[in-house]
Short mmCIF file of C-alpha atoms in Angstrom, two decimals:
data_model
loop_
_atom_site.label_atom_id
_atom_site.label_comp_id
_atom_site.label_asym_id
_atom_site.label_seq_id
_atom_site.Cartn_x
_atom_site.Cartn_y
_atom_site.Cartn_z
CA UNK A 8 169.51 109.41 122.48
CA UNK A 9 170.30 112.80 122.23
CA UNK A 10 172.79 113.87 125.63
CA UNK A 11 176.00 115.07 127.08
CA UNK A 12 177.56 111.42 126.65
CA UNK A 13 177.10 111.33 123.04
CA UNK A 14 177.59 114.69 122.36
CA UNK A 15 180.85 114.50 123.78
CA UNK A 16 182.00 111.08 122.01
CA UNK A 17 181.32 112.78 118.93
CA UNK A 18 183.21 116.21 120.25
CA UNK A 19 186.23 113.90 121.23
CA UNK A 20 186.62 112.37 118.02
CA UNK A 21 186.33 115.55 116.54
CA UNK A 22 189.25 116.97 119.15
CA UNK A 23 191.57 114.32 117.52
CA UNK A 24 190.88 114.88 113.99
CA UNK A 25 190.68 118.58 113.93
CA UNK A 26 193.91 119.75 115.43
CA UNK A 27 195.35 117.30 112.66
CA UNK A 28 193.31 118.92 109.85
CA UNK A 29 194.81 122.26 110.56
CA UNK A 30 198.34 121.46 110.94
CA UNK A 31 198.34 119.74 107.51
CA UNK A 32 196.49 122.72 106.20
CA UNK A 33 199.11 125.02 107.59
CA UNK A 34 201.67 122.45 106.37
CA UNK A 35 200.33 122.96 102.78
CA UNK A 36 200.33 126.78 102.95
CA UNK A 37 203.85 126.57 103.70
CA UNK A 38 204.68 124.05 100.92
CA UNK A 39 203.63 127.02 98.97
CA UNK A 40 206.71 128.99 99.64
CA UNK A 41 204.69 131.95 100.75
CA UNK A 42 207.50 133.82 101.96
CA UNK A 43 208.69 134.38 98.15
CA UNK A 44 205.97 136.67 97.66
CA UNK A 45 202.30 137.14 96.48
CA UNK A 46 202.95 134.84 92.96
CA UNK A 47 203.14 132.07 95.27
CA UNK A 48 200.74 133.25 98.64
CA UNK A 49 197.23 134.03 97.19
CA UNK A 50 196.55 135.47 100.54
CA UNK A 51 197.13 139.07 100.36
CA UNK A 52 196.71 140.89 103.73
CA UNK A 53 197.26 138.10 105.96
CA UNK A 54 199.35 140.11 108.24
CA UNK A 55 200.67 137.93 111.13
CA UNK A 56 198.32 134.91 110.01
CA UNK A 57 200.33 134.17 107.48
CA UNK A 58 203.48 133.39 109.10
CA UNK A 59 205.73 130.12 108.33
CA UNK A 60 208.18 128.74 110.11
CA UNK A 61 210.56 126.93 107.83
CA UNK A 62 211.41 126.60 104.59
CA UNK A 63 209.69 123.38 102.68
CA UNK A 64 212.24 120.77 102.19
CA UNK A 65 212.41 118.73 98.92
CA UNK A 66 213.13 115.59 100.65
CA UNK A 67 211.37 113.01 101.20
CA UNK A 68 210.11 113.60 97.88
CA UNK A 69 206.58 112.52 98.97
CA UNK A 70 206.21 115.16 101.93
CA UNK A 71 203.27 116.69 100.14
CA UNK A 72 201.75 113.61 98.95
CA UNK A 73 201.56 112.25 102.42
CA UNK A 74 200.40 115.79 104.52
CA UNK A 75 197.73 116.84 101.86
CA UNK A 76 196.47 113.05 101.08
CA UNK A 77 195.69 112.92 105.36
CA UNK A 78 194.66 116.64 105.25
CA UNK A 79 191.67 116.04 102.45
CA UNK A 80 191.35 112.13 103.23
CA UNK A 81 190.40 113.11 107.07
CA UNK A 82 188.09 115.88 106.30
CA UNK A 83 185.67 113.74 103.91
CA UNK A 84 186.27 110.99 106.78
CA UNK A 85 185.16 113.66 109.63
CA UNK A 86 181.90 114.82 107.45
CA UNK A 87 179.55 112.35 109.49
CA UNK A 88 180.70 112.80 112.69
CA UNK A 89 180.45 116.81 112.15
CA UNK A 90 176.79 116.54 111.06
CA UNK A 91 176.01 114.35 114.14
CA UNK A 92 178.06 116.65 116.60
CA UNK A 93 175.35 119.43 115.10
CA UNK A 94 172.59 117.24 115.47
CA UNK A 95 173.04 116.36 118.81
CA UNK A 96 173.63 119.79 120.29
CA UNK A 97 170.11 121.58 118.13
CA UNK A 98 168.54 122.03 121.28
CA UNK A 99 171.25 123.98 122.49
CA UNK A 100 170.65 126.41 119.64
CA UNK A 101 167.21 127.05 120.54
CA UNK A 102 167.24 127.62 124.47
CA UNK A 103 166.16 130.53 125.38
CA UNK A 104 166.99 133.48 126.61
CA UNK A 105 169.86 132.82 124.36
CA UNK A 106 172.13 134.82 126.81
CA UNK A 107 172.08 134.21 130.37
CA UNK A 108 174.92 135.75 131.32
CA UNK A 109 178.72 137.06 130.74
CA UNK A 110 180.34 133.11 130.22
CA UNK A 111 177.39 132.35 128.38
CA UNK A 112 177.98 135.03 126.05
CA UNK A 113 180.93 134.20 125.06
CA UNK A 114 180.12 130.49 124.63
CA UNK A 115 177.27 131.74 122.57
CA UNK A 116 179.88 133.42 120.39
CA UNK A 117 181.90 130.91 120.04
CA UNK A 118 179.35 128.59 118.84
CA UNK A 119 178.31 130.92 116.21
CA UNK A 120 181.94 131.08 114.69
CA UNK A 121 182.67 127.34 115.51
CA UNK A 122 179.56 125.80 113.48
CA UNK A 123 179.62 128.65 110.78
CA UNK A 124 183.33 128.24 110.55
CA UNK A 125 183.04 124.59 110.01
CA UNK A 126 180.07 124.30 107.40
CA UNK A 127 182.41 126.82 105.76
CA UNK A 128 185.45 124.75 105.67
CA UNK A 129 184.10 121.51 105.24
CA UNK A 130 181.92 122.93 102.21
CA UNK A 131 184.45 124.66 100.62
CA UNK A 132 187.08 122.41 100.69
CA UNK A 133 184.58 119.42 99.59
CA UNK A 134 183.83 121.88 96.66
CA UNK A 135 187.53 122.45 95.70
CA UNK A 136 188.73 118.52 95.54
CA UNK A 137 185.65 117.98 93.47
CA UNK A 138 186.83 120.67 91.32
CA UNK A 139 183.98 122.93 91.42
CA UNK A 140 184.89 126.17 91.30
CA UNK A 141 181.56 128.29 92.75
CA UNK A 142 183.60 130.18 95.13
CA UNK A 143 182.75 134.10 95.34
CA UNK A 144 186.44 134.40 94.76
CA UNK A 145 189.96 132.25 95.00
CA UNK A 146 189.74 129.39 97.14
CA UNK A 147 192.67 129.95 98.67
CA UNK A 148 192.64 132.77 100.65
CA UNK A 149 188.23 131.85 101.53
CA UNK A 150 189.33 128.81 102.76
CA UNK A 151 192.75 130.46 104.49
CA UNK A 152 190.73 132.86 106.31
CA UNK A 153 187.99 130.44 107.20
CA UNK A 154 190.19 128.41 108.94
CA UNK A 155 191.96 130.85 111.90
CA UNK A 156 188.12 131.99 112.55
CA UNK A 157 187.24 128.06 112.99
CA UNK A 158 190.46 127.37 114.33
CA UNK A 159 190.58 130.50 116.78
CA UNK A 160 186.62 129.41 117.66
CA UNK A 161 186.73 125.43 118.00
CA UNK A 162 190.21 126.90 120.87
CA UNK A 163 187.70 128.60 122.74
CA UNK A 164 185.32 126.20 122.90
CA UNK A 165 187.27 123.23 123.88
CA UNK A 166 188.91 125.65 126.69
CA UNK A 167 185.27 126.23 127.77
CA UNK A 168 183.58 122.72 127.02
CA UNK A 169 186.52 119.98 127.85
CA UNK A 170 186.16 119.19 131.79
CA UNK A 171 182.11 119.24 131.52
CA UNK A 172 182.82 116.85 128.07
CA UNK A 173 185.36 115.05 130.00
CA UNK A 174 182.86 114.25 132.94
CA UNK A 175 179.84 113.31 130.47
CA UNK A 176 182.08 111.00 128.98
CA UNK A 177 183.16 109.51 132.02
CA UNK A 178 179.38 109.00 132.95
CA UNK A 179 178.87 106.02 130.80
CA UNK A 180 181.74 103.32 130.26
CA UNK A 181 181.85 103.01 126.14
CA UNK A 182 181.68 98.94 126.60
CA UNK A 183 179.21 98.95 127.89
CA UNK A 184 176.86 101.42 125.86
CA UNK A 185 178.11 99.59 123.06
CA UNK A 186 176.38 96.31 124.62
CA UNK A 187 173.24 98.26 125.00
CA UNK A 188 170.31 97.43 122.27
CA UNK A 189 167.46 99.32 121.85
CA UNK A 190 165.20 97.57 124.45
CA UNK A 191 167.78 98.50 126.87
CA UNK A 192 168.18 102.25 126.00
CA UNK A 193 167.25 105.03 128.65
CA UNK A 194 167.77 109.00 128.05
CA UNK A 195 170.24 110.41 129.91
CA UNK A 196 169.53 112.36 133.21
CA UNK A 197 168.79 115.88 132.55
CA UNK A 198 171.86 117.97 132.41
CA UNK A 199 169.92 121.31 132.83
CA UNK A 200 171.80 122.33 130.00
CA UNK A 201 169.16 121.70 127.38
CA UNK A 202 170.35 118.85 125.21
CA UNK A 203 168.18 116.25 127.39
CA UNK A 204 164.57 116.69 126.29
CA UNK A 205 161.86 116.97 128.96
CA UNK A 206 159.65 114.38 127.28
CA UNK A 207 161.72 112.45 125.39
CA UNK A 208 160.59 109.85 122.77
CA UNK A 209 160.37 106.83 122.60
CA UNK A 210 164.04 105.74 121.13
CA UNK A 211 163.40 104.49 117.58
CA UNK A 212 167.42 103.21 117.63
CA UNK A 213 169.90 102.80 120.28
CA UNK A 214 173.71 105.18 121.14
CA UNK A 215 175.41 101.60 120.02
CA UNK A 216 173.49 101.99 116.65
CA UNK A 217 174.22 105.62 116.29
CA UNK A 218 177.50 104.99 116.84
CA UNK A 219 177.81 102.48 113.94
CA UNK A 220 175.92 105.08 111.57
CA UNK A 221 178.57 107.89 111.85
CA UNK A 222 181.64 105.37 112.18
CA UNK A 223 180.23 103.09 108.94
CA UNK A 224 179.28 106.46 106.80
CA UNK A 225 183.19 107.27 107.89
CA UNK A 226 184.35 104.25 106.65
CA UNK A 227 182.74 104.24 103.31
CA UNK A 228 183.72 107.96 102.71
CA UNK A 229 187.59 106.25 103.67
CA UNK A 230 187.05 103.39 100.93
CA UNK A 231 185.37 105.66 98.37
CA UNK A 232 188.01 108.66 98.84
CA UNK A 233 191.77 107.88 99.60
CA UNK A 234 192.55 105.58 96.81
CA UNK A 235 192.89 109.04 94.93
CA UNK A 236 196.10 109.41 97.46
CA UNK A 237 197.19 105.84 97.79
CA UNK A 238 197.51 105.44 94.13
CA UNK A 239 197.82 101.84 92.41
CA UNK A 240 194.98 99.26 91.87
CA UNK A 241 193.05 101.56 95.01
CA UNK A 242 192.70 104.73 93.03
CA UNK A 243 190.07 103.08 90.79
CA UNK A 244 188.34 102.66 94.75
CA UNK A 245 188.07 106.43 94.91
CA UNK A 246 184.35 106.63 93.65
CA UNK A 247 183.84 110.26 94.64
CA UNK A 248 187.21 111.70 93.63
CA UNK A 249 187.45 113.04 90.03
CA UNK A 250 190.91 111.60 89.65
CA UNK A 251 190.29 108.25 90.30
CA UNK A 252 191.06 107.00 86.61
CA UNK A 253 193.88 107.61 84.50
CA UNK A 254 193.00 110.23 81.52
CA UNK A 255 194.42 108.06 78.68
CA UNK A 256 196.61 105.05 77.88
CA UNK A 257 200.69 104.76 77.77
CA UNK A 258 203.54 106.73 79.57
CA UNK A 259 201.28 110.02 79.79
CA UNK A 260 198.41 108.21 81.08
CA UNK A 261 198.05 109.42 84.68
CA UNK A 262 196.64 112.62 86.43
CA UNK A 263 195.99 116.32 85.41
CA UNK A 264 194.32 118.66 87.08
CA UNK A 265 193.62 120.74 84.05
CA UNK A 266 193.83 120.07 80.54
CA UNK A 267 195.73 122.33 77.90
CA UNK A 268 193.11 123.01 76.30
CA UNK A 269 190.95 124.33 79.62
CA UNK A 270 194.23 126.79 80.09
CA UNK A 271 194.00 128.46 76.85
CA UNK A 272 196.99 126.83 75.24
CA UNK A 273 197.33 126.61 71.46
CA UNK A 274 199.20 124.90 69.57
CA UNK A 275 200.99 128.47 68.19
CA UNK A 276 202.09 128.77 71.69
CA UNK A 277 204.02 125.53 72.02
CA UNK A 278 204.82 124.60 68.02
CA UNK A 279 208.00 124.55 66.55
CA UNK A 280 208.18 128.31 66.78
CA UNK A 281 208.39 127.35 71.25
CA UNK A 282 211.65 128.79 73.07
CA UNK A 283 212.66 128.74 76.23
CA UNK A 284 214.37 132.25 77.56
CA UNK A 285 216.81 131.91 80.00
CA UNK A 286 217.65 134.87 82.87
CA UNK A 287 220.34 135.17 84.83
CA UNK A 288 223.54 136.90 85.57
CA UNK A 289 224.86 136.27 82.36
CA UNK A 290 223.67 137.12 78.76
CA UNK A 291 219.84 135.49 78.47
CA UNK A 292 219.70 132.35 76.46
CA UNK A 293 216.81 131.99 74.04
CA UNK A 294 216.72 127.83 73.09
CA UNK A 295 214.96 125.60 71.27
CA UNK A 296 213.84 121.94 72.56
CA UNK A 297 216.35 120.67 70.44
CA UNK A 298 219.03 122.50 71.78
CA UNK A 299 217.89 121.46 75.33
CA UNK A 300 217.81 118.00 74.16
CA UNK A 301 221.28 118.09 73.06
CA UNK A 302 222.05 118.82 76.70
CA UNK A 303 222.90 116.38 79.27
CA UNK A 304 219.72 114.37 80.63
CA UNK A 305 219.12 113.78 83.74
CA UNK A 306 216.35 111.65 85.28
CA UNK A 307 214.60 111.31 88.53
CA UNK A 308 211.49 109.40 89.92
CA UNK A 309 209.04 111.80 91.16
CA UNK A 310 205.11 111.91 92.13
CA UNK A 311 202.91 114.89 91.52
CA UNK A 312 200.60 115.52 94.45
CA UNK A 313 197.95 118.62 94.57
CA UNK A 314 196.04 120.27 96.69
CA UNK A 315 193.11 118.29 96.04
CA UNK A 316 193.93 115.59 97.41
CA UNK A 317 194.77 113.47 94.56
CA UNK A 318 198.37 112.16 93.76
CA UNK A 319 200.22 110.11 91.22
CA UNK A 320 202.58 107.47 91.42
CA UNK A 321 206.28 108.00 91.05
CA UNK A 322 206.89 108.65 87.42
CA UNK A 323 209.92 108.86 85.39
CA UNK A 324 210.93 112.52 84.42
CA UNK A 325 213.89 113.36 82.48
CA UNK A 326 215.63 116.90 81.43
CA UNK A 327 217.57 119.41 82.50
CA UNK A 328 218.48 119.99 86.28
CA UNK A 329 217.36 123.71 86.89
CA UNK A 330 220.75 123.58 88.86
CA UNK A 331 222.64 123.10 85.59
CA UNK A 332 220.40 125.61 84.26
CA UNK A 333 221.44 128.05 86.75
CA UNK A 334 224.64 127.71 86.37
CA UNK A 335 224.31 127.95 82.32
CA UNK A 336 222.51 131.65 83.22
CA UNK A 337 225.62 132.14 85.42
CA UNK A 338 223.99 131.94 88.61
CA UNK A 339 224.96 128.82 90.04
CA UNK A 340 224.31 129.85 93.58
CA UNK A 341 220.50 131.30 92.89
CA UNK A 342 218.60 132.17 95.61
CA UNK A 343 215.28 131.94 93.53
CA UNK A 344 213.99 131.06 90.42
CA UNK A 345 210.99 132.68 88.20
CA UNK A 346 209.28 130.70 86.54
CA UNK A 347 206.69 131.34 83.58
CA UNK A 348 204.76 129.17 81.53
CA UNK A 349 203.22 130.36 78.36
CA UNK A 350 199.48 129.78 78.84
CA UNK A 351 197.06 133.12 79.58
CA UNK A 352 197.54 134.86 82.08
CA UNK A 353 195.61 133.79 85.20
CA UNK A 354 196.31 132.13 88.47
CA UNK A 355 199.49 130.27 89.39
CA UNK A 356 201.14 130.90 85.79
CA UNK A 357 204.17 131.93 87.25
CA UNK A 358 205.48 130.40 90.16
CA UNK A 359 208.66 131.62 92.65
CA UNK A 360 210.97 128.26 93.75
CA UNK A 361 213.34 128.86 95.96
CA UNK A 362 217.23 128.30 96.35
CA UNK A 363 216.90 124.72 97.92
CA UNK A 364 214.56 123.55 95.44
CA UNK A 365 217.11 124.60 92.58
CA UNK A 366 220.07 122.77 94.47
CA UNK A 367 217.89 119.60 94.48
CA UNK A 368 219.65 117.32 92.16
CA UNK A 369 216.21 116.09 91.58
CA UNK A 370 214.63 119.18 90.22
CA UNK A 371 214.20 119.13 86.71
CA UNK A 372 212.88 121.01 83.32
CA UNK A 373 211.07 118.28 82.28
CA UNK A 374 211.31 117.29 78.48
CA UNK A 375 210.26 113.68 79.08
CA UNK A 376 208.51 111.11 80.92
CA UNK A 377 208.34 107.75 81.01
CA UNK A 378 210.46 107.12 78.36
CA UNK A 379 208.51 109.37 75.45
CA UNK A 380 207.98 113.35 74.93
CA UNK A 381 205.62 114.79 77.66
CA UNK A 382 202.33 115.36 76.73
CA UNK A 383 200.41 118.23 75.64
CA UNK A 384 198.40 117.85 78.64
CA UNK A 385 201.65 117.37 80.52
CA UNK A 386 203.19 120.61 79.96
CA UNK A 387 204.88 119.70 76.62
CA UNK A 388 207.41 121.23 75.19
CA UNK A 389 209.18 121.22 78.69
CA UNK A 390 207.75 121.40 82.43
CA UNK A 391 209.03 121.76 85.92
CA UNK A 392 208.78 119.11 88.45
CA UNK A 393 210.46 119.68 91.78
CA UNK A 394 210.51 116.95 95.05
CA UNK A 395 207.62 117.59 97.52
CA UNK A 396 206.48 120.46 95.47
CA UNK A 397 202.19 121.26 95.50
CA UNK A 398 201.21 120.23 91.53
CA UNK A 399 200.05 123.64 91.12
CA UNK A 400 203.66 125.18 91.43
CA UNK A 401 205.28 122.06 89.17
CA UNK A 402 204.73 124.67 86.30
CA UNK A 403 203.22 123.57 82.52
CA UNK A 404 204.31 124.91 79.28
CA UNK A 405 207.79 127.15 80.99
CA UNK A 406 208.25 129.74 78.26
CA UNK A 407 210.89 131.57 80.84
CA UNK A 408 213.23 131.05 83.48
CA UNK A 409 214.86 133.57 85.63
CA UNK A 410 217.31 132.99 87.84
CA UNK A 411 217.64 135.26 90.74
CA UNK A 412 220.86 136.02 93.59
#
């Protein structure tokens, strides 16, 4: 079976998907805010990779439900045809010399970054939405890094690759291959590039069977993977995502990434004896949940979405607009907001929002949801949760606020 014409259906599928996998990566590294500074980019040294081009918007309040449910949801799907784009080009990896000349070279190179840089991605980030932290480091900047070398690599070789692909594919009308059984199926003519054997085999299945192996193994890994983005009666459908049950029963009961407990947080940290401090221009506030309570509520209907993958339905949060909060720390015009939860120090337990994200009428210090007191595992005594914001930066347990011109 093995050939130019398959190789390059698979390549071509994999030219549509890919381009799409690393915009919606980029698009989550700038939902990050990564221009507020290194508590929010966990890429240090980046140097001109790490440039953004706009600020992320709060609105539609789903942005970052939508771009990282297609950005993890397309790179489980695109796990079968990657393995059989490798398989059909091993011969090429064996042909020897293995440099014939100047071109070749540099095609050999950019093989040798393309397929390392895409086992690397596609490992790592399977690792990371099934929460399994074996990394030899942060995730982030590994799988940051790995992508310009893949991305940089899979350029080169399309610029090298897409009029002989283009051709190859043109060689054999896709009807009719698909109406071709196995009695019918003849190896290609030798391309004198290597991936037609000399002696081939006798086929033991057919391209049109091939083809329905990678496209039904994408399928299932669709059906068994984005109900964990879709949410509703589908997420129990997500058979390989972790989050595809809610962890308990009543207004609490749907996703965390990590529990309380996992974090380090006791209940001396967030007992009676919890304040929140309050920064700003003015005189800092030290309060107690009661004394936010006693504040005007405000309410707003917002998912949680995380890098992962996985996202929640809209819930119903209700507290304190950080706007009005602002404004109380006599900065009603802040720029930026610190903000730090009480749980050990480690990653992401303080988080930089900026100036739009305050204004958002929707953007809240969290003291309830759905109706009843957040939580433990929810971030009780109070949380942030912001519109379109990455989970990971909708802070737990806020011991602090600082408000910033």
């Amino acid at each position: 079976m093995r050939g130019p014409w398959l190789t390059s259906v698979f390549g071509f599928v994999l030219l549509a998907g890919i381009p799409v996998l690393f915009v919606t990566g980029a698009l989550s590294y700038a939902a990050y805010n990564p221009g507020l500074g290194r508590l929010n980019d966990q890429t240090p040294e980046k140097g001109l990779l790490g440039f953004y081009l706009f600020d992320w918007p709060t609105d539609p309040s789903w942005l970052y439900r939508l771009t990282q449910g297609v950005h993890v949801t397309l790179g489980v799907v695109l796990v079968p045809v990657l393995l059989a784009k490798l398989w059909s080009v091993i011969p090429k990896l064996f042909t020897w010399p293995p440099v014939r000349s100047a071109a070749n070279a540099l095609e050999r190179l950019s093989l040798l970054m393309l397929v390392g840089g895409a086992v690397f991605e596609f490992v790592t980030g399977i690792l990371n939405i099934q929460l399994h932290y074996v990394f030899p480091g942060s995730f982030y900047p590994l799988h940051f890094y790995g992508a310009w070398v893949f991305i940089a690599a899979f350029a080169v070789h399309v610029v090298l690759k897409l009029g002989s692909a283009s051709r190859a594919l043109r060689s054999r009308p896709l009807l009719a291959e698909l109406r071709t059984g196995l009695a019918a199926t003849r190896p290609e003519p030798s391309d004198g590039g290597g991936l037609v054997a000399a002696s081939p085999a006798a086929p033991t299945t057919s391209r049109r069977g091939a083809l329905a192996l990678v496209g039904g193994g994408s399928l299932v890994l669709f059906a068994v993977t984005a109900g964990q983005s879709l949410g509703g009666s589908l997420r129990e459908t997500a058979l390989l995502a972790p989050h595809n049950r809610a962890p308990e029963q009543g207004p609490n009961g749907f996703q965390i990434n990590k529990t309380a407990a996992a974090v380090g947080i006791t209940p001396q940290l967030v007992g009676p004896g919890w304040r929140l401090e309050l920064h700003g221009a003015a005189e800092p506030l030290v309060l107690t949940r009661e004394q936010l309570l006693a504040m005007p509520q405000r309410s707003a209907r917002l998912p949680i979405a995380c890098v992962e993958g996985w996202s929640t339905e809209d819930q119903l949060w209700s507290g304190l607009r950080l706007a009005d909060l602002a404004a109380l720390a006599g900065l009603s015009g802040a720029a930026e907001v610190l903000v730090e939860s009480v749980q050990p120090p480690g990653p992401f337990t303080s988080v930089l929002l900026r100036g739009n994200q305050i204004r958002d009428p929707r953007s809240l210090l969290a003291l309830h949801v759905n109706g009843v007191d957040l939580s433990l595992d929810h971030g009780f005594p109070a949380r942030i949760i912001v519109p379109a914001n990455p989970g990971v930066n909708n802070t737990k347990w806020v011991g602090r606020l600082t408000f910033r011109a």
